[in-house]
Amino acid sequence: MGECLCGSVSFVLSGPLRDIVSCYCSECRKTSGNFVSATSVKENQVHFIEQSGLSWFKNDLAIRGFCQICGSNIFWKQQPENGQVSVMAGCLETDTGLKVKAHIYVADKSDFHEIAGNVPQYNKSG
């Protein structure tokens, strides 16, 4: 199960989750305050329990789902859409067993952020 900070968006994911990708691009930094770590599932594997606060912001690159009440950044969909939705890992309420599999757009990361470990790093998307 996952939810936003205030509970106005809550959901269950039914399907295999992709391991975590951490993105450091400027859009993710500006919408989250730093970088985002997300898993992904097929869009039809997201089942909403509550979505009264759910709102979507669309630009040429992505469609972002967020809570219009508390501001939580929850979902990300590629533009044009491909049937997948990324889910911000911080919104997941239960242990997942997922591991970080990649760091992307590391050339855009904040200068104060150091990436530790042996996980692959890519200047753009992997």
mmCIF file of N, CA and C in Angstrom, residues 23-27 29 34-35 104-113 122-124:
data_model
loop_
_atom_site.group_PDB
_atom_site.id
_atom_site.type_symbol
_atom_site.label_atom_id
_atom_site.label_comp_id
_atom_site.label_asym_id
_atom_site.label_seq_id
_atom_site.Cartn_x
_atom_site.Cartn_y
_atom_site.Cartn_z
ATOM 1 N N CYS A 23 16.558 9.334 -9.575
ATOM 2 C CA CYS A 23 16.748 10.310 -10.651
ATOM 3 C C CYS A 23 17.141 11.665 -10.069
ATOM 4 N N TYR A 24 18.158 12.264 -10.667
ATOM 5 C CA TYR A 24 18.711 13.536 -10.201
ATOM 6 C C TYR A 24 18.491 14.665 -11.208
ATOM 7 N N CYS A 25 17.607 14.472 -12.194
ATOM 8 C CA CYS A 25 17.394 15.502 -13.218
ATOM 9 C C CYS A 25 16.814 16.767 -12.578
ATOM 10 N N SER A 26 16.884 17.872 -13.297
ATOM 11 C CA SER A 26 16.434 19.145 -12.728
ATOM 12 C C SER A 26 14.933 19.143 -12.444
ATOM 13 N N GLU A 27 14.128 18.479 -13.263
ATOM 14 C CA GLU A 27 12.687 18.432 -12.992
ATOM 15 C C GLU A 27 12.387 17.686 -11.701
ATOM 16 N N ARG A 29 14.429 17.218 -9.198
ATOM 17 C CA ARG A 29 14.941 18.020 -8.079
ATOM 18 C C ARG A 29 13.963 19.126 -7.714
ATOM 19 N N ASN A 34 14.981 17.580 -3.985
ATOM 20 C CA ASN A 34 16.295 16.960 -4.152
ATOM 21 C C ASN A 34 16.213 15.962 -5.292
ATOM 22 N N PHE A 35 16.374 14.677 -5.035
ATOM 23 C CA PHE A 35 16.229 13.667 -6.084
ATOM 24 C C PHE A 35 15.028 12.798 -5.745
ATOM 25 N N ILE A 104 20.247 7.837 -12.188
ATOM 26 C CA ILE A 104 20.234 8.438 -13.522
ATOM 27 C C ILE A 104 20.286 9.961 -13.430
ATOM 28 N N TYR A 105 20.750 10.565 -14.510
ATOM 29 C CA TYR A 105 20.933 12.014 -14.609
ATOM 30 C C TYR A 105 21.832 12.544 -13.489
ATOM 31 N N VAL A 106 22.873 11.788 -13.175
ATOM 32 C CA VAL A 106 23.772 12.206 -12.093
ATOM 33 C C VAL A 106 24.555 13.467 -12.457
ATOM 34 N N ALA A 107 24.680 13.772 -13.741
ATOM 35 C CA ALA A 107 25.355 15.009 -14.147
ATOM 36 C C ALA A 107 24.572 16.234 -13.682
ATOM 37 N N ASP A 108 23.275 16.063 -13.401
ATOM 38 C CA ASP A 108 22.419 17.171 -12.971
ATOM 39 C C ASP A 108 22.231 17.241 -11.458
ATOM 40 N N LYS A 109 22.851 16.348 -10.703
ATOM 41 C CA LYS A 109 22.594 16.291 -9.264
ATOM 42 C C LYS A 109 23.091 17.556 -8.569
ATOM 43 N N SER A 110 22.520 17.812 -7.414
ATOM 44 C CA SER A 110 22.953 18.943 -6.590
ATOM 45 C C SER A 110 24.394 18.733 -6.157
ATOM 46 N N ASP A 111 25.161 19.811 -6.075
ATOM 47 C CA ASP A 111 26.584 19.687 -5.741
ATOM 48 C C ASP A 111 26.818 19.175 -4.322
ATOM 49 N N PHE A 112 25.850 19.302 -3.443
ATOM 50 C CA PHE A 112 26.025 18.846 -2.062
ATOM 51 C C PHE A 112 25.702 17.368 -1.881
ATOM 52 N N HIS A 113 25.180 16.731 -2.916
ATOM 53 C CA HIS A 113 24.764 15.333 -2.786
ATOM 54 C C HIS A 113 25.848 14.395 -3.297
ATOM 55 N N TYR A 122 24.511 6.873 -14.276
ATOM 56 C CA TYR A 122 24.436 7.297 -15.672
ATOM 57 C C TYR A 122 24.244 8.807 -15.719
ATOM 58 N N ASN A 123 24.974 9.471 -16.619
ATOM 59 C CA ASN A 123 24.820 10.917 -16.763
ATOM 60 C C ASN A 123 23.435 11.284 -17.270
ATOM 61 N N LYS A 124 22.846 10.419 -18.076
ATOM 62 C CA LYS A 124 21.461 10.587 -18.537
ATOM 63 C C LYS A 124 20.699 9.366 -18.070
#
